[in-house]
Amino acid sequence: MAEHRHKRSLSEPEARVKALEELLVGKGLIDPATIDAVIDYYENKVGPRNGASVVARAWVDPGYKARLMEDASAAIAELGYSGAEGENMIVVENTEGVHNMVVCTLCSCYPWPVLGLPPVWYKAGPYRSRAVIEPRGVLEEFGVELAGDVEVRVWDSSAEVRYLVLPQQPAESDGKSEDELAAMVTRDGMIGTALV
Amino acid sequence: MAEHRHKRSLSEPEARVKALEELLVGKGLIDPATIDAVIDYYENKVGPRNGASVVARAWVDPGYKARLMEDASAAIAELGYSGAEGENMIVVENTEGVHNMVVCTLCSCYPWPVLGLPPVWYKAGPYRSRAVIEPRGVLEEFGVELAGDVEVRVWDSSAEVRYLVLPQQPAESDGKSEDELAAMVTRDGMIGTALV
Amino acid sequence: MNSIHDMGGMHNFGPVNPELNEPIFHAPWEKRAFGLWLLCYDVMNFSEDESRGGVEHTPPDEYLSANYYERVLGLLERIGVEKGTLTDAEIEAVQAGTWKAPANVTLSNDATRPGEVEPAMQEGGTKYRPDFATPALFSVGDTIVTKNINPVTHTRLPRYARAKRGEIVMDHGPYVFPDVNALCQGEDPKRLYCVRFEAHELWGADTPARDCVYLDLFEPYLERA
Amino acid sequence: MNSIHDMGGMHNFGPVNPELNEPIFHAPWEKRAFGLWLLCYDVMNFSEDESRGGVEHTPPDEYLSANYYERVLGLLERIGVEKGTLTDAEIEAVQAGTWKAPANVTLSNDATRPGEVEPAMQEGGTKYRPDFATPALFSVGDTIVTKNINPVTHTRLPRYARAKRGEIVMDHGPYVFPDVNALCQGEDPKRLYCVRFEAHELWGADTPARDCVYLDLFEPYLERA
């Protein structure tokens, strides 16, 4: 667009973020060590392993699964996961006849306490634009081919309630331990762009 | 978007256009003097003065105006204007109660034989996005304030039929010659973003 | 195709900012791109509908960051390769300065000569096809509803006017149908109507009651209300 | 706001291209931007709804050319000035290397300490407001039609789901209403429903009959069908 709107000339993001931090620290508003702590929390303490342990527990413990489907936030908190960007959770279960898939078309809402921060593709145009209008095409790109009689449910996630997909337990996993099951569960399986 | 799609690395447009011309001329497909002739035609032989003479004629000659409203393409051809991107014309008339304004939201269709090539703003996002949803806001930016009881008709122009606005003749122009009237008519008046 | 070219009704693009005393072209390369474009319709053998469909394929980020003539350049590079007039290798070679024009080439007999430009432009090429007149499904005054279609290919039914009620105000007769012609599947002429939509139908109850939008829409886009 | 952030149903963005072994952050500056963002909610005193509304104001060309954390940076620069935490002059000065921090500044007592991060993140901040329960206008199983609204301000009713019929499948109870809260006009809690839309209602008859989209929508977006 040949627009001539007044806007701040954008220097490189490195310089801009450094400038912002220098200002806010220099004014005594932010402790840089607290920035480190935020980064550490989301790099090292939350991530899809949290969600995987929820899924594995649901697979091995029918009582837990019932509580998870009834009140996901409380059942997830039982395992110690809770908080920002996942205060109000709902779990949707894949079955023989139903495949669930989560997107946020308007921004990139995602259940941080159980999945950590979303991958770049979840936040980018291709996935956000296409998941609601051609979910099967997107799933094919992820290697997921569903029979025509499977109902695809796309959850265009809002900010208020966050969705986690409970994948179907693979038949060949019978008899594995909860830890072994958790290791089989992928992040994409809990977004709904993989089967497990 | 952090996309990693394969696409041609875009050198500067000057280099790209030079490369394209070199290839097509080198293959004997295009005569560079013909490119000059195309540019000359649209820089010097068509433009809003054509449309202005149509408007002025309609103001002074009721018979011409009647033909223009009935079959604009034929009436415009009477004055010698015709051809590419204006083969099928319709003229819409502003009145006390109706203001017309032309846009092409999908690309930038425009009546070349009577107005020449469109200005950058006609082809750019702000006008194309806003003209249909907030025409009065756009008109205000052009300095046109309409009474609330005036009906604003926005013509989202297709490729097939091109629209020209016939502005109301200003009251103070009575008695002027056809040439003087034509000199009063602006390009924006014939797009509908000015009153005359 | 629901790409970024379908801008009607979007917000946040900022003010229109018309340029005072705007030149027809803003750089010499824009002139060359424009001239090449008009001549390439014949040289590369594509239609205006293919041209529009091709520009719509510009990736959205590039569409917004490029100016009009940059989008045209991208179109000519893509369509030139698709049509076999050029190859990617040739484009890369000439941009790298290593392309050698074939020896002893003379100007093709088919190439437009300078003196042919003005008559050709004044002649134009209407897309009106009166011989294909079929009985009109709709009449002036009819209320119609536009279909909710979302083709991945070229269409002239913008998103904001889908599944909306309007009134037929003109019957333009049969025209080349861009949705099919852009795919090189023939002209397939269809009747074109001018349809009036009230602003409150398009944008909701908050919009001025007296405002409206007119759109020329092809018969296959429409259903009886 | 109908800006480019409202991407649902657009074409032409290309393949999803997931990255193998994707790192959580792709550059050190992304980490700093992320950490600053979370802390600035308190420091600059804005809500998540304001944050989302603010990112939506990114000009469309910039929205598409920037990555996620660049958009966050743009938000913090704009909202920091709007809220009075920073000035444009300060940002320019510090970027030019000419800004001098005020002497004798010590860390504010209000500033979050490193040890407070983990408890705060685990606590979070729900937008559920059970005390604001009003009688529900709709019940599970009801058919509704979404309104055709086109506000220039923040809304969570995407364009593709306007003026469409759906079925209420869950009643989540009252939540902070983003359309009002993003404007700093209070929380104004409204009942939030999960609505199921059949794909053929959203995209037309050509789409697979068994597919559907679920959206959480606030009561003011809905009307009885």
PDB file of N, CA and C in Angstrom, chain B residues 8 16 19 21-23 27-28 34 36 41-43 45 82-85 87-88 90 105 107-108 119-120 126 128-130 132 136 141 149 151-156 158-160 162-163, chain C residues 5 7 9-10 13-16 22 31-32 48 52 63 68 74 77 85 88 90 94 99 108 112 114 118 121-122 124-127 156 160 172 175 178 196 203 210-214 216:
ATOM      1  N   ARG B   8      10.114 -16.511  -5.092  1.00  0.00           N
ATOM      2  CA  ARG B   8      11.237 -15.842  -5.723  1.00  0.00           C
ATOM      3  C   ARG B   8      11.699 -14.696  -4.830  1.00  0.00           C
ATOM      4  N   ARG B  16      13.625  -5.781 -11.558  1.00  0.00           N
ATOM      5  CA  ARG B  16      12.729  -6.833 -12.056  1.00  0.00           C
ATOM      6  C   ARG B  16      12.080  -6.425 -13.371  1.00  0.00           C
ATOM      7  N   ALA B  19      14.574  -6.577 -16.159  1.00  0.00           N
ATOM      8  CA  ALA B  19      14.833  -7.971 -16.524  1.00  0.00           C
ATOM      9  C   ALA B  19      13.720  -8.507 -17.418  1.00  0.00           C
ATOM     10  N   GLU B  21      11.600  -6.829 -19.290  1.00  0.00           N
ATOM     11  CA  GLU B  21      11.622  -6.196 -20.609  1.00  0.00           C
ATOM     12  C   GLU B  21      12.761  -6.758 -21.456  1.00  0.00           C
ATOM     13  N   GLU B  22      13.920  -6.948 -20.833  1.00  0.00           N
ATOM     14  CA  GLU B  22      15.070  -7.483 -21.574  1.00  0.00           C
ATOM     15  C   GLU B  22      14.745  -8.863 -22.150  1.00  0.00           C
ATOM     16  N   LEU B  23      14.090  -9.685 -21.357  1.00  0.00           N
ATOM     17  CA  LEU B  23      13.731 -11.035 -21.814  1.00  0.00           C
ATOM     18  C   LEU B  23      12.751 -10.989 -22.983  1.00  0.00           C
ATOM     19  N   LYS B  27      13.633 -11.889 -26.841  1.00  0.00           N
ATOM     20  CA  LYS B  27      12.990 -13.008 -27.534  1.00  0.00           C
ATOM     21  C   LYS B  27      12.189 -12.547 -28.754  1.00  0.00           C
ATOM     22  N   GLY B  28      12.218 -11.255 -29.014  1.00  0.00           N
ATOM     23  CA  GLY B  28      11.502 -10.745 -30.186  1.00  0.00           C
ATOM     24  C   GLY B  28       9.998 -10.675 -30.015  1.00  0.00           C
ATOM     25  N   THR B  34       6.818   0.092 -28.662  1.00  0.00           N
ATOM     26  CA  THR B  34       5.391  -0.097 -28.419  1.00  0.00           C
ATOM     27  C   THR B  34       5.065   0.150 -26.942  1.00  0.00           C
ATOM     28  N   ASP B  36       6.635   2.339 -25.182  1.00  0.00           N
ATOM     29  CA  ASP B  36       6.593   3.809 -25.150  1.00  0.00           C
ATOM     30  C   ASP B  36       5.234   4.324 -25.613  1.00  0.00           C
ATOM     31  N   TYR B  41       0.104   6.972 -24.579  1.00  0.00           N
ATOM     32  CA  TYR B  41      -1.356   7.038 -24.704  1.00  0.00           C
ATOM     33  C   TYR B  41      -1.991   7.348 -23.353  1.00  0.00           C
ATOM     34  N   TYR B  42      -1.545   6.662 -22.311  1.00  0.00           N
ATOM     35  CA  TYR B  42      -2.187   6.848 -21.002  1.00  0.00           C
ATOM     36  C   TYR B  42      -1.645   8.039 -20.220  1.00  0.00           C
ATOM     37  N   GLU B  43      -0.475   8.529 -20.622  1.00  0.00           N
ATOM     38  CA  GLU B  43       0.000   9.754 -19.975  1.00  0.00           C
ATOM     39  C   GLU B  43      -0.592  10.996 -20.638  1.00  0.00           C
ATOM     40  N   LYS B  45      -3.056  11.023 -23.673  1.00  0.00           N
ATOM     41  CA  LYS B  45      -4.228  11.044 -24.545  1.00  0.00           C
ATOM     42  C   LYS B  45      -5.534  10.721 -23.842  1.00  0.00           C
ATOM     43  N   SER B  82     -13.607   6.054 -25.993  1.00  0.00           N
ATOM     44  CA  SER B  82     -14.080   4.673 -26.015  1.00  0.00           C
ATOM     45  C   SER B  82     -12.916   3.757 -25.710  1.00  0.00           C
ATOM     46  N   GLY B  83     -13.232   2.493 -25.511  1.00  0.00           N
ATOM     47  CA  GLY B  83     -12.178   1.487 -25.503  1.00  0.00           C
ATOM     48  C   GLY B  83     -11.904   0.812 -24.197  1.00  0.00           C
ATOM     49  N   ALA B  84     -10.650   0.338 -24.095  1.00  0.00           N
ATOM     50  CA  ALA B  84     -10.230  -0.580 -23.034  1.00  0.00           C
ATOM     51  C   ALA B  84     -10.596  -0.060 -21.653  1.00  0.00           C
ATOM     52  N   GLU B  85     -11.157  -0.933 -20.846  1.00  0.00           N
ATOM     53  CA  GLU B  85     -11.536  -0.641 -19.460  1.00  0.00           C
ATOM     54  C   GLU B  85     -12.610   0.445 -19.390  1.00  0.00           C
ATOM     55  N   GLU B  87     -15.501  -0.198 -21.983  1.00  0.00           N
ATOM     56  CA  GLU B  87     -16.316  -0.580 -23.139  1.00  0.00           C
ATOM     57  C   GLU B  87     -17.796  -0.460 -22.833  1.00  0.00           C
ATOM     58  N   ASN B  88     -18.165  -0.740 -21.586  1.00  0.00           N
ATOM     59  CA  ASN B  88     -19.576  -0.739 -21.200  1.00  0.00           C
ATOM     60  C   ASN B  88     -19.751   0.186 -20.007  1.00  0.00           C
ATOM     61  N   ILE B  90     -21.840   3.075 -17.563  1.00  0.00           N
ATOM     62  CA  ILE B  90     -23.101   3.565 -17.018  1.00  0.00           C
ATOM     63  C   ILE B  90     -22.796   4.851 -16.270  1.00  0.00           C
ATOM     64  N   THR B 105     -13.876  -2.682  -4.748  1.00  0.00           N
ATOM     65  CA  THR B 105     -13.260  -3.258  -3.543  1.00  0.00           C
ATOM     66  C   THR B 105     -12.318  -4.408  -3.866  1.00  0.00           C
ATOM     67  N   CYS B 107     -10.480  -5.052  -6.761  1.00  0.00           N
ATOM     68  CA  CYS B 107      -9.213  -4.750  -7.451  1.00  0.00           C
ATOM     69  C   CYS B 107      -9.164  -3.240  -7.608  1.00  0.00           C
ATOM     70  N   SER B 108      -9.378  -2.703  -8.787  1.00  0.00           N
ATOM     71  CA  SER B 108      -9.463  -1.242  -8.890  1.00  0.00           C
ATOM     72  C   SER B 108     -10.037  -0.873 -10.250  1.00  0.00           C
ATOM     73  N   PRO B 119      -5.942   7.052  -9.542  1.00  0.00           N
ATOM     74  CA  PRO B 119      -4.914   7.506  -8.593  1.00  0.00           C
ATOM     75  C   PRO B 119      -4.561   6.380  -7.613  1.00  0.00           C
ATOM     76  N   VAL B 120      -3.415   6.516  -6.960  1.00  0.00           N
ATOM     77  CA  VAL B 120      -2.953   5.484  -6.020  1.00  0.00           C
ATOM     78  C   VAL B 120      -4.003   5.217  -4.949  1.00  0.00           C
ATOM     79  N   PRO B 126      -7.059   1.714   2.134  1.00  0.00           N
ATOM     80  CA  PRO B 126      -8.009   2.558   2.880  1.00  0.00           C
ATOM     81  C   PRO B 126      -9.296   2.837   2.099  1.00  0.00           C
ATOM     82  N   ARG B 128     -10.511   1.275  -0.694  1.00  0.00           N
ATOM     83  CA  ARG B 128     -11.209   0.051  -1.094  1.00  0.00           C
ATOM     84  C   ARG B 128     -11.916  -0.604   0.091  1.00  0.00           C
ATOM     85  N   SER B 129     -11.304  -0.562   1.269  1.00  0.00           N
ATOM     86  CA  SER B 129     -11.939  -1.205   2.426  1.00  0.00           C
ATOM     87  C   SER B 129     -13.080  -0.370   2.980  1.00  0.00           C
ATOM     88  N   ARG B 130     -12.916   0.942   3.003  1.00  0.00           N
ATOM     89  CA  ARG B 130     -13.844   1.781   3.760  1.00  0.00           C
ATOM     90  C   ARG B 130     -15.022   2.299   2.952  1.00  0.00           C
ATOM     91  N   VAL B 132     -17.276   1.104   1.106  1.00  0.00           N
ATOM     92  CA  VAL B 132     -18.561   0.406   1.192  1.00  0.00           C
ATOM     93  C   VAL B 132     -19.129   0.374   2.607  1.00  0.00           C
ATOM     94  N   ARG B 136     -19.610   7.761   4.346  1.00  0.00           N
ATOM     95  CA  ARG B 136     -19.671   9.151   4.823  1.00  0.00           C
ATOM     96  C   ARG B 136     -18.369   9.565   5.510  1.00  0.00           C
ATOM     97  N   GLU B 141     -13.391  12.931   4.779  1.00  0.00           N
ATOM     98  CA  GLU B 141     -11.950  13.142   4.580  1.00  0.00           C
ATOM     99  C   GLU B 141     -11.670  13.902   3.291  1.00  0.00           C
ATOM    100  N   ASP B 149     -30.191  13.311   5.305  1.00  0.00           N
ATOM    101  CA  ASP B 149     -31.288  12.785   4.478  1.00  0.00           C
ATOM    102  C   ASP B 149     -30.875  12.574   3.022  1.00  0.00           C
ATOM    103  N   GLU B 151     -29.255  10.269   0.335  1.00  0.00           N
ATOM    104  CA  GLU B 151     -28.960   8.840   0.191  1.00  0.00           C
ATOM    105  C   GLU B 151     -27.593   8.685  -0.460  1.00  0.00           C
ATOM    106  N   VAL B 152     -26.695   7.966   0.200  1.00  0.00           N
ATOM    107  CA  VAL B 152     -25.386   7.706  -0.383  1.00  0.00           C
ATOM    108  C   VAL B 152     -25.442   6.357  -1.085  1.00  0.00           C
ATOM    109  N   ARG B 153     -25.205   6.368  -2.386  1.00  0.00           N
ATOM    110  CA  ARG B 153     -25.162   5.138  -3.175  1.00  0.00           C
ATOM    111  C   ARG B 153     -23.717   4.843  -3.552  1.00  0.00           C
ATOM    112  N   VAL B 154     -23.199   3.747  -3.039  1.00  0.00           N
ATOM    113  CA  VAL B 154     -21.845   3.344  -3.371  1.00  0.00           C
ATOM    114  C   VAL B 154     -21.925   2.288  -4.458  1.00  0.00           C
ATOM    115  N   TRP B 155     -21.216   2.519  -5.552  1.00  0.00           N
ATOM    116  CA  TRP B 155     -21.179   1.561  -6.658  1.00  0.00           C
ATOM    117  C   TRP B 155     -19.880   0.795  -6.564  1.00  0.00           C
ATOM    118  N   ASP B 156     -19.970  -0.463  -6.083  1.00  0.00           N
ATOM    119  CA  ASP B 156     -18.778  -1.306  -6.008  1.00  0.00           C
ATOM    120  C   ASP B 156     -18.610  -1.930  -7.386  1.00  0.00           C
ATOM    121  N   SER B 158     -17.728  -3.448 -10.919  1.00  0.00           N
ATOM    122  CA  SER B 158     -17.200  -4.714 -11.428  1.00  0.00           C
ATOM    123  C   SER B 158     -16.314  -4.457 -12.627  1.00  0.00           C
ATOM    124  N   ALA B 159     -15.697  -5.509 -13.117  1.00  0.00           N
ATOM    125  CA  ALA B 159     -14.842  -5.394 -14.283  1.00  0.00           C
ATOM    126  C   ALA B 159     -15.644  -5.131 -15.547  1.00  0.00           C
ATOM    127  N   GLU B 160     -16.875  -5.634 -15.593  1.00  0.00           N
ATOM    128  CA  GLU B 160     -17.628  -5.657 -16.835  1.00  0.00           C
ATOM    129  C   GLU B 160     -18.199  -4.285 -17.179  1.00  0.00           C
ATOM    130  N   ARG B 162     -18.430  -0.171 -16.146  1.00  0.00           N
ATOM    131  CA  ARG B 162     -17.714   0.868 -15.404  1.00  0.00           C
ATOM    132  C   ARG B 162     -18.633   2.060 -15.191  1.00  0.00           C
ATOM    133  N   TYR B 163     -18.486   2.693 -14.055  1.00  0.00           N
ATOM    134  CA  TYR B 163     -19.404   3.751 -13.642  1.00  0.00           C
ATOM    135  C   TYR B 163     -18.724   5.115 -13.614  1.00  0.00           C
TER     136      TYR B 163
ATOM    137  N   HIS C   5      -7.157  -9.307  -1.177  1.00  0.00           N
ATOM    138  CA  HIS C   5      -7.673  -8.370  -2.176  1.00  0.00           C
ATOM    139  C   HIS C   5      -9.143  -8.042  -1.903  1.00  0.00           C
ATOM    140  N   MET C   7     -11.219  -6.571   0.121  1.00  0.00           N
ATOM    141  CA  MET C   7     -11.023  -5.647   1.235  1.00  0.00           C
ATOM    142  C   MET C   7     -12.290  -4.960   1.712  1.00  0.00           C
ATOM    143  N   GLY C   9     -15.173  -3.572   3.516  1.00  0.00           N
ATOM    144  CA  GLY C   9     -15.672  -3.726   4.875  1.00  0.00           C
ATOM    145  C   GLY C   9     -14.600  -3.913   5.921  1.00  0.00           C
ATOM    146  N   MET C  10     -13.337  -3.952   5.505  1.00  0.00           N
ATOM    147  CA  MET C  10     -12.284  -4.049   6.516  1.00  0.00           C
ATOM    148  C   MET C  10     -12.062  -2.695   7.182  1.00  0.00           C
ATOM    149  N   PHE C  13      -7.208   0.366   7.950  1.00  0.00           N
ATOM    150  CA  PHE C  13      -6.260   0.721   6.902  1.00  0.00           C
ATOM    151  C   PHE C  13      -5.844   2.192   6.968  1.00  0.00           C
ATOM    152  N   GLY C  14      -6.467   2.944   7.877  1.00  0.00           N
ATOM    153  CA  GLY C  14      -6.050   4.336   8.021  1.00  0.00           C
ATOM    154  C   GLY C  14      -6.766   5.240   7.046  1.00  0.00           C
ATOM    155  N   PRO C  15      -6.368   6.519   7.041  1.00  0.00           N
ATOM    156  CA  PRO C  15      -7.028   7.504   6.175  1.00  0.00           C
ATOM    157  C   PRO C  15      -6.674   7.284   4.699  1.00  0.00           C
ATOM    158  N   VAL C  16      -7.500   7.841   3.825  1.00  0.00           N
ATOM    159  CA  VAL C  16      -7.309   7.657   2.384  1.00  0.00           C
ATOM    160  C   VAL C  16      -6.076   8.417   1.887  1.00  0.00           C
ATOM    161  N   GLU C  22      -1.146  14.488  -7.999  1.00  0.00           N
ATOM    162  CA  GLU C  22      -0.553  13.167  -8.179  1.00  0.00           C
ATOM    163  C   GLU C  22      -0.135  12.944  -9.625  1.00  0.00           C
ATOM    164  N   LYS C  31       6.094   2.984 -15.246  1.00  0.00           N
ATOM    165  CA  LYS C  31       5.646   3.135 -16.643  1.00  0.00           C
ATOM    166  C   LYS C  31       5.947   1.877 -17.442  1.00  0.00           C
ATOM    167  N   ARG C  32       7.172   1.370 -17.287  1.00  0.00           N
ATOM    168  CA  ARG C  32       7.549   0.178 -18.068  1.00  0.00           C
ATOM    169  C   ARG C  32       6.694  -1.012 -17.649  1.00  0.00           C
ATOM    170  N   GLU C  48      -8.081 -10.816 -19.085  1.00  0.00           N
ATOM    171  CA  GLU C  48      -8.177  -9.936 -17.920  1.00  0.00           C
ATOM    172  C   GLU C  48      -8.609 -10.699 -16.682  1.00  0.00           C
ATOM    173  N   ARG C  52      -6.669 -10.750 -13.160  1.00  0.00           N
ATOM    174  CA  ARG C  52      -7.203 -10.451 -11.827  1.00  0.00           C
ATOM    175  C   ARG C  52      -7.021 -11.632 -10.888  1.00  0.00           C
ATOM    176  N   TYR C  63       1.037  -8.714  -0.900  1.00  0.00           N
ATOM    177  CA  TYR C  63      -0.018  -7.872  -1.481  1.00  0.00           C
ATOM    178  C   TYR C  63      -0.074  -6.524  -0.767  1.00  0.00           C
ATOM    179  N   TYR C  68       0.869  -1.172  -6.400  1.00  0.00           N
ATOM    180  CA  TYR C  68       0.083  -1.743  -7.492  1.00  0.00           C
ATOM    181  C   TYR C  68       0.958  -2.344  -8.582  1.00  0.00           C
ATOM    182  N   GLY C  74       4.818  -9.037 -10.229  1.00  0.00           N
ATOM    183  CA  GLY C  74       4.761 -10.409  -9.703  1.00  0.00           C
ATOM    184  C   GLY C  74       3.854 -11.270 -10.562  1.00  0.00           C
ATOM    185  N   GLU C  77       5.610 -12.152 -13.879  1.00  0.00           N
ATOM    186  CA  GLU C  77       6.638 -13.183 -13.681  1.00  0.00           C
ATOM    187  C   GLU C  77       5.993 -14.559 -13.514  1.00  0.00           C
ATOM    188  N   THR C  85       5.946 -18.632 -21.647  1.00  0.00           N
ATOM    189  CA  THR C  85       6.659 -17.558 -22.348  1.00  0.00           C
ATOM    190  C   THR C  85       8.064 -17.395 -21.786  1.00  0.00           C
ATOM    191  N   ASP C  88      11.670 -19.844 -15.112  1.00  0.00           N
ATOM    192  CA  ASP C  88      12.295 -19.332 -13.891  1.00  0.00           C
ATOM    193  C   ASP C  88      13.786 -19.126 -14.099  1.00  0.00           C
ATOM    194  N   GLU C  90      15.392 -18.438 -16.841  1.00  0.00           N
ATOM    195  CA  GLU C  90      15.656 -17.230 -17.630  1.00  0.00           C
ATOM    196  C   GLU C  90      15.531 -15.972 -16.770  1.00  0.00           C
ATOM    197  N   VAL C  94      18.603 -13.449 -16.237  1.00  0.00           N
ATOM    198  CA  VAL C  94      18.614 -12.059 -16.693  1.00  0.00           C
ATOM    199  C   VAL C  94      18.779 -11.112 -15.509  1.00  0.00           C
ATOM    200  N   TRP C  99      22.061 -13.609 -18.734  1.00  0.00           N
ATOM    201  CA  TRP C  99      21.229 -14.120 -19.827  1.00  0.00           C
ATOM    202  C   TRP C  99      21.713 -13.563 -21.157  1.00  0.00           C
ATOM    203  N   SER C 108       8.870 -10.480 -33.672  1.00  0.00           N
ATOM    204  CA  SER C 108       7.798 -11.365 -34.121  1.00  0.00           C
ATOM    205  C   SER C 108       6.778 -10.592 -34.951  1.00  0.00           C
ATOM    206  N   THR C 112       2.695  -6.317 -31.346  1.00  0.00           N
ATOM    207  CA  THR C 112       2.001  -5.063 -31.596  1.00  0.00           C
ATOM    208  C   THR C 112       3.005  -3.979 -31.970  1.00  0.00           C
ATOM    209  N   PRO C 114       4.034   0.118 -32.619  1.00  0.00           N
ATOM    210  CA  PRO C 114       3.676   1.363 -31.917  1.00  0.00           C
ATOM    211  C   PRO C 114       2.405   2.010 -32.463  1.00  0.00           C
ATOM    212  N   GLU C 118      -2.861   2.972 -30.242  1.00  0.00           N
ATOM    213  CA  GLU C 118      -4.015   3.842 -30.035  1.00  0.00           C
ATOM    214  C   GLU C 118      -5.310   3.229 -30.581  1.00  0.00           C
ATOM    215  N   MET C 121      -6.381   0.391 -28.192  1.00  0.00           N
ATOM    216  CA  MET C 121      -6.904   0.862 -26.911  1.00  0.00           C
ATOM    217  C   MET C 121      -8.293   1.461 -27.084  1.00  0.00           C
ATOM    218  N   GLN C 122      -8.497   2.182 -28.209  1.00  0.00           N
ATOM    219  CA  GLN C 122      -9.811   2.791 -28.443  1.00  0.00           C
ATOM    220  C   GLN C 122     -10.864   1.749 -28.808  1.00  0.00           C
ATOM    221  N   GLY C 124     -10.708  -1.512 -27.538  1.00  0.00           N
ATOM    222  CA  GLY C 124     -10.968  -2.267 -26.313  1.00  0.00           C
ATOM    223  C   GLY C 124     -11.448  -3.665 -26.609  1.00  0.00           C
ATOM    224  N   GLY C 125     -12.112  -4.261 -25.645  1.00  0.00           N
ATOM    225  CA  GLY C 125     -12.615  -5.625 -25.837  1.00  0.00           C
ATOM    226  C   GLY C 125     -13.731  -5.888 -24.848  1.00  0.00           C
ATOM    227  N   THR C 126     -14.949  -5.639 -25.297  1.00  0.00           N
ATOM    228  CA  THR C 126     -16.066  -5.803 -24.361  1.00  0.00           C
ATOM    229  C   THR C 126     -16.214  -7.257 -23.951  1.00  0.00           C
ATOM    230  N   LYS C 127     -16.709  -7.478 -22.762  1.00  0.00           N
ATOM    231  CA  LYS C 127     -17.020  -8.822 -22.281  1.00  0.00           C
ATOM    232  C   LYS C 127     -18.528  -9.113 -22.424  1.00  0.00           C
ATOM    233  N   ARG C 156     -16.252 -12.861  -8.344  1.00  0.00           N
ATOM    234  CA  ARG C 156     -16.553 -11.429  -8.204  1.00  0.00           C
ATOM    235  C   ARG C 156     -17.688 -11.191  -7.219  1.00  0.00           C
ATOM    236  N   TYR C 160     -18.300  -9.601   1.753  1.00  0.00           N
ATOM    237  CA  TYR C 160     -19.258  -8.812   2.530  1.00  0.00           C
ATOM    238  C   TYR C 160     -20.665  -8.895   1.960  1.00  0.00           C
ATOM    239  N   HIS C 172     -28.042  -6.324 -17.030  1.00  0.00           N
ATOM    240  CA  HIS C 172     -27.061  -5.893 -18.032  1.00  0.00           C
ATOM    241  C   HIS C 172     -26.987  -6.841 -19.215  1.00  0.00           C
ATOM    242  N   TYR C 175     -22.681 -11.583 -19.930  1.00  0.00           N
ATOM    243  CA  TYR C 175     -21.261 -11.206 -19.982  1.00  0.00           C
ATOM    244  C   TYR C 175     -20.412 -12.452 -19.730  1.00  0.00           C
ATOM    245  N   PRO C 178     -16.441 -14.441 -15.163  1.00  0.00           N
ATOM    246  CA  PRO C 178     -15.021 -14.444 -14.745  1.00  0.00           C
ATOM    247  C   PRO C 178     -14.636 -15.684 -13.950  1.00  0.00           C
ATOM    248  N   ARG C 196     -29.002  -3.910  -5.653  1.00  0.00           N
ATOM    249  CA  ARG C 196     -28.907  -2.903  -4.598  1.00  0.00           C
ATOM    250  C   ARG C 196     -29.057  -3.566  -3.235  1.00  0.00           C
ATOM    251  N   TRP C 203     -24.256  -4.304   6.887  1.00  0.00           N
ATOM    252  CA  TRP C 203     -23.389  -3.959   8.021  1.00  0.00           C
ATOM    253  C   TRP C 203     -24.103  -3.917   9.361  1.00  0.00           C
ATOM    254  N   ARG C 210     -30.327   5.383   5.004  1.00  0.00           N
ATOM    255  CA  ARG C 210     -30.496   5.775   3.609  1.00  0.00           C
ATOM    256  C   ARG C 210     -29.326   5.361   2.732  1.00  0.00           C
ATOM    257  N   ASP C 211     -28.318   4.717   3.283  1.00  0.00           N
ATOM    258  CA  ASP C 211     -27.166   4.373   2.471  1.00  0.00           C
ATOM    259  C   ASP C 211     -27.309   2.972   1.877  1.00  0.00           C
ATOM    260  N   CYS C 212     -26.636   2.769   0.755  1.00  0.00           N
ATOM    261  CA  CYS C 212     -26.764   1.477   0.084  1.00  0.00           C
ATOM    262  C   CYS C 212     -25.543   1.240  -0.795  1.00  0.00           C
ATOM    263  N   VAL C 213     -25.369  -0.007  -1.191  1.00  0.00           N
ATOM    264  CA  VAL C 213     -24.274  -0.403  -2.067  1.00  0.00           C
ATOM    265  C   VAL C 213     -24.865  -1.124  -3.274  1.00  0.00           C
ATOM    266  N   TYR C 214     -24.384  -0.764  -4.462  1.00  0.00           N
ATOM    267  CA  TYR C 214     -24.777  -1.442  -5.696  1.00  0.00           C
ATOM    268  C   TYR C 214     -23.621  -2.300  -6.173  1.00  0.00           C
ATOM    269  N   ASP C 216     -22.591  -5.292  -9.285  1.00  0.00           N
ATOM    270  CA  ASP C 216     -22.938  -6.086 -10.464  1.00  0.00           C
ATOM    271  C   ASP C 216     -22.607  -7.539 -10.171  1.00  0.00           C
TER     272      ASP C 216
END
